[in-house]
Amino acid sequence: MTHDLDLAKLQRRLAEFAAARNWQPFHTPKNLASALSVEASELVEIFQWLTPEESARVMDDPETAHRVTDEVADVLAYLLQLCEVLGIDPLAALDAKIDRNERRFPAP
């Protein structure tokens, strides 16, 4: 099923989900940025006390892999919602940022 997914479809689904629950008044840039930070922190918490080697194997444990996957999904959901509210094309923003980084940090 994931082959049929794209960012625009996911953003529409998120917007429809929020609209069906009348959550739009709460989806301000400030609230979405805060929620994004909280979800990113929950992702960090999974890795907090792991060694670098343990963190590289985190997806080997099904329960931990499920938690990581859920937190990644939460982070992405809030990021996409924030982009939608602010009128940012996330793929164009990333492409432009990579261009700037390539100029800023040229390969040796």
Coordinates of N, CA and C in Angstrom, one line a residue:
M1 N 0.8 -1.2 0.0 CA 0.0 0.0 0.0 C 0.9 1.3 0.0
T2 N 2.0 1.2 0.6 CA 2.8 2.4 0.7 C 3.3 3.0 -0.7
H3 N 3.2 2.1 -1.7 CA 3.6 2.6 -3.0 C 2.7 3.6 -3.6
D4 N 1.4 3.7 -3.0 CA 0.4 4.7 -3.5 C 0.5 6.0 -2.7
L5 N 1.4 6.1 -1.7 CA 1.4 7.2 -0.8 C 2.3 8.3 -1.3
D6 N 1.9 9.5 -1.1 CA 2.8 10.6 -1.3 C 2.5 11.7 -0.3
L7 N 3.4 12.7 -0.2 CA 3.2 13.7 0.9 C 1.9 14.4 0.8
A8 N 1.5 14.8 -0.4 CA 0.2 15.5 -0.5 C -1.0 14.7 -0.1
K9 N -1.0 13.4 -0.4 CA -2.1 12.5 0.1 C -2.1 12.4 1.6
L10 N -0.9 12.3 2.2 CA -0.8 12.2 3.6 C -1.2 13.5 4.3
Q11 N -0.8 14.6 3.7 CA -1.2 15.9 4.3 C -2.7 16.0 4.2
R12 N -3.4 15.6 3.1 CA -4.8 15.7 3.0 C -5.5 14.8 4.1
R13 N -4.9 13.5 4.2 CA -5.5 12.6 5.2 C -5.4 13.2 6.7
L14 N -4.2 13.8 7.0 CA -4.1 14.5 8.3 C -5.1 15.6 8.5
A15 N -5.2 16.4 7.4 CA -6.2 17.6 7.5 C -7.6 17.1 7.7
E16 N -8.0 16.0 6.9 CA -9.3 15.5 7.1 C -9.5 14.9 8.4
F17 N -8.5 14.2 9.0 CA -8.6 13.6 10.3 C -8.9 14.7 11.3
A18 N -8.1 15.8 11.2 CA -8.2 16.9 12.2 C -9.6 17.6 12.0
A19 N -10.0 17.8 10.8 CA -11.3 18.5 10.5 C -12.5 17.6 11.0
A20 N -12.4 16.3 10.9 CA -13.5 15.5 11.4 C -13.7 15.5 12.9
R21 N -12.6 16.0 13.6 CA -12.6 16.1 15.0 C -12.6 17.5 15.5
N22 N -12.8 18.4 14.6 CA -12.8 19.9 14.8 C -11.5 20.3 15.6
W23 N -10.4 19.8 15.2 CA -9.1 20.1 15.9 C -8.4 21.3 15.2
Q24 N -8.9 21.8 14.1 CA -8.2 22.9 13.4 C -7.9 24.1 14.3
P25 N -8.8 24.5 15.2 CA -8.5 25.7 16.1 C -7.2 25.5 16.9
F26 N -6.9 24.2 17.2 CA -5.7 23.9 18.0 C -4.4 23.7 17.2
H27 N -4.6 23.6 15.9 CA -3.5 23.3 15.0 C -2.8 24.7 14.5
T28 N -2.4 25.4 15.5 CA -1.7 26.7 15.2 C -0.2 26.3 15.0
P29 N 0.5 27.2 14.3 CA 2.0 26.9 14.2 C 2.6 26.7 15.5
K30 N 2.3 27.5 16.5 CA 2.9 27.3 17.8 C 2.6 25.9 18.4
N31 N 1.4 25.6 18.4 CA 1.0 24.3 18.9 C 1.6 23.1 18.2
L32 N 1.6 23.2 16.8 CA 2.2 22.1 16.0 C 3.7 22.0 16.2
A33 N 4.4 23.1 16.3 CA 5.8 23.1 16.6 C 6.1 22.5 18.0
S34 N 5.3 22.8 18.9 CA 5.4 22.3 20.3 C 5.2 20.8 20.2
A35 N 4.2 20.3 19.6 CA 3.9 18.9 19.5 C 5.0 18.2 18.8
L36 N 5.5 18.8 17.7 CA 6.6 18.2 17.0 C 7.8 18.0 17.9
S37 N 8.1 19.0 18.7 CA 9.2 18.9 19.7 C 9.0 17.8 20.7
V38 N 7.8 17.6 21.2 CA 7.5 16.6 22.1 C 7.6 15.2 21.5
E39 N 7.1 15.0 20.3 CA 7.3 13.7 19.6 C 8.7 13.4 19.3
A40 N 9.5 14.4 18.9 CA 10.9 14.2 18.7 C 11.6 13.8 19.9
S41 N 11.2 14.4 21.0 CA 11.8 14.0 22.3 C 11.4 12.6 22.7
E42 N 10.2 12.2 22.4 CA 9.8 10.8 22.7 C 10.7 9.8 21.9
L43 N 11.0 10.2 20.6 CA 11.9 9.4 19.8 C 13.3 9.3 20.4
V44 N 13.8 10.5 20.9 CA 15.1 10.5 21.5 C 15.1 9.7 22.8
E45 N 14.0 9.7 23.5 CA 14.0 8.9 24.8 C 14.3 7.4 24.5
I46 N 13.8 6.9 23.4 CA 14.1 5.5 23.1 C 15.6 5.2 23.1
F47 N 16.3 6.1 22.5 CA 17.8 5.9 22.3 C 18.6 6.5 23.5
Q48 N 18.0 7.1 24.4 CA 18.7 7.9 25.4 C 19.9 7.2 26.1
W49 N 19.7 6.0 26.6 CA 20.8 5.4 27.3 C 21.4 4.2 26.6
L50 N 21.2 4.1 25.3 CA 21.8 3.1 24.5 C 23.2 3.5 24.1
T51 N 24.0 2.5 24.0 CA 25.4 2.7 23.4 C 25.2 2.9 21.9
P52 N 26.2 3.4 21.2 CA 26.1 3.5 19.8 C 25.8 2.2 19.1
E53 N 26.4 1.2 19.6 CA 26.2 -0.2 19.0 C 24.8 -0.6 19.2
E54 N 24.2 -0.4 20.4 CA 22.9 -0.8 20.7 C 21.9 0.0 19.9
S55 N 22.2 1.3 19.7 CA 21.3 2.1 18.9 C 21.2 1.6 17.4
A56 N 22.4 1.1 16.9 CA 22.4 0.7 15.6 C 21.6 -0.6 15.4
R57 N 21.3 -1.3 16.4 CA 20.5 -2.6 16.4 C 19.1 -2.4 16.9
V58 N 18.6 -1.2 17.1 CA 17.3 -0.9 17.8 C 16.2 -1.6 17.0
M59 N 16.3 -1.7 15.7 CA 15.2 -2.2 14.9 C 15.1 -3.8 15.0
D60 N 16.1 -4.4 15.6 CA 16.2 -5.8 15.7 C 15.1 -6.4 16.7
D61 N 14.8 -5.6 17.7 CA 13.8 -6.0 18.7 C 12.4 -5.5 18.2
P62 N 11.5 -6.4 18.0 CA 10.2 -6.0 17.4 C 9.4 -5.0 18.2
E63 N 9.4 -5.1 19.5 CA 8.7 -4.1 20.4 C 9.3 -2.7 20.3
T64 N 10.7 -2.7 20.3 CA 11.3 -1.4 20.2 C 11.2 -0.8 18.8
A65 N 11.3 -1.7 17.8 CA 11.1 -1.3 16.4 C 9.7 -0.6 16.2
H66 N 8.7 -1.2 16.9 CA 7.4 -0.7 16.8 C 7.3 0.7 17.4
R67 N 7.9 0.9 18.6 CA 7.9 2.2 19.2 C 8.7 3.2 18.4
V68 N 9.8 2.9 17.8 CA 10.6 3.8 17.0 C 9.7 4.2 15.8
T69 N 9.1 3.2 15.1 CA 8.3 3.5 13.9 C 7.1 4.4 14.3
D70 N 6.5 4.2 15.4 CA 5.4 5.0 15.8 C 5.8 6.5 16.1
E71 N 7.0 6.6 16.7 CA 7.5 8.0 17.0 C 7.9 8.7 15.8
V72 N 8.5 8.0 14.8 CA 8.9 8.6 13.6 C 7.6 9.1 12.8
A73 N 6.6 8.2 12.9 CA 5.3 8.6 12.2 C 4.7 9.8 12.9
D74 N 4.8 9.9 14.2 CA 4.3 11.1 14.9 C 5.0 12.3 14.6
V75 N 6.4 12.2 14.5 CA 7.2 13.4 14.2 C 6.9 13.9 12.7
L76 N 6.8 12.9 11.8 CA 6.5 13.3 10.4 C 5.1 13.9 10.3
A77 N 4.1 13.3 11.0 CA 2.7 13.8 11.0 C 2.7 15.3 11.4
Y78 N 3.3 15.6 12.6 CA 3.3 17.0 13.0 C 4.1 17.9 12.1
L79 N 5.2 17.4 11.5 CA 5.9 18.2 10.6 C 5.1 18.5 9.4
L80 N 4.4 17.5 8.8 CA 3.6 17.7 7.6 C 2.4 18.7 7.9
Q81 N 1.9 18.6 9.1 CA 0.8 19.5 9.5 C 1.3 20.9 9.6
L82 N 2.5 21.1 10.2 CA 3.0 22.4 10.4 C 3.3 23.0 9.0
C83 N 3.9 22.2 8.1 CA 4.1 22.7 6.7 C 2.8 23.1 6.1
E84 N 1.8 22.3 6.2 CA 0.5 22.6 5.6 C 0.0 24.0 6.1
V85 N 0.0 24.2 7.4 CA -0.5 25.4 8.1 C 0.3 26.6 7.6
L86 N 1.6 26.4 7.5 CA 2.5 27.6 7.1 C 2.7 27.7 5.6
G87 N 2.1 26.8 4.8 CA 2.2 26.9 3.4 C 3.6 26.6 2.9
I88 N 4.3 25.7 3.5 CA 5.7 25.2 3.2 C 5.6 23.9 2.4
D89 N 6.2 23.9 1.3 CA 6.4 22.6 0.5 C 7.6 21.9 1.1
P90 N 7.4 20.8 1.9 CA 8.5 20.2 2.6 C 9.6 19.7 1.7
L91 N 9.2 19.1 0.6 CA 10.2 18.6 -0.3 C 11.0 19.7 -1.0
A92 N 10.4 20.8 -1.4 CA 11.1 21.9 -2.0 C 12.0 22.6 -0.9
A93 N 11.5 22.6 0.3 CA 12.3 23.2 1.4 C 13.6 22.4 1.6
L94 N 13.4 21.1 1.6 CA 14.6 20.2 1.8 C 15.5 20.3 0.6
D95 N 15.0 20.3 -0.6 CA 15.9 20.4 -1.7 C 16.7 21.7 -1.7
A96 N 16.0 22.8 -1.3 CA 16.7 24.1 -1.2 C 17.8 24.1 -0.1
K97 N 17.5 23.4 1.0 CA 18.4 23.3 2.1 C 19.6 22.5 1.7
I98 N 19.4 21.4 1.0 CA 20.6 20.6 0.5 C 21.4 21.4 -0.4
D99 N 20.8 22.2 -1.3 CA 21.6 23.0 -2.2 C 22.5 24.0 -1.4
R100 N 21.9 24.7 -0.4 CA 22.6 25.6 0.4 C 23.8 24.9 1.2
N101 N 23.5 23.7 1.7 CA 24.5 23.0 2.5 C 25.6 22.5 1.5
E102 N 25.3 22.2 0.3 CA 26.4 21.8 -0.6 C 27.3 23.0 -0.9
R103 N 26.7 24.2 -1.0 CA 27.6 25.3 -1.2 C 28.3 25.7 0.1
R104 N 27.7 25.6 1.2 CA 28.3 25.9 2.5 C 29.4 25.0 2.9
F105 N 29.2 23.7 2.6 CA 30.1 22.6 3.0 C 30.5 21.8 1.8
P106 N 31.4 22.4 1.0 CA 31.8 21.7 -0.2 C 32.6 20.4 0.1
A107 N 32.4 19.4 -0.7 CA 33.2 18.2 -0.5 C 34.6 18.4 -0.8
P108 N 35.5 17.8 0.0 CA 36.9 18.0 -0.2 C 37.4 17.5 -1.5

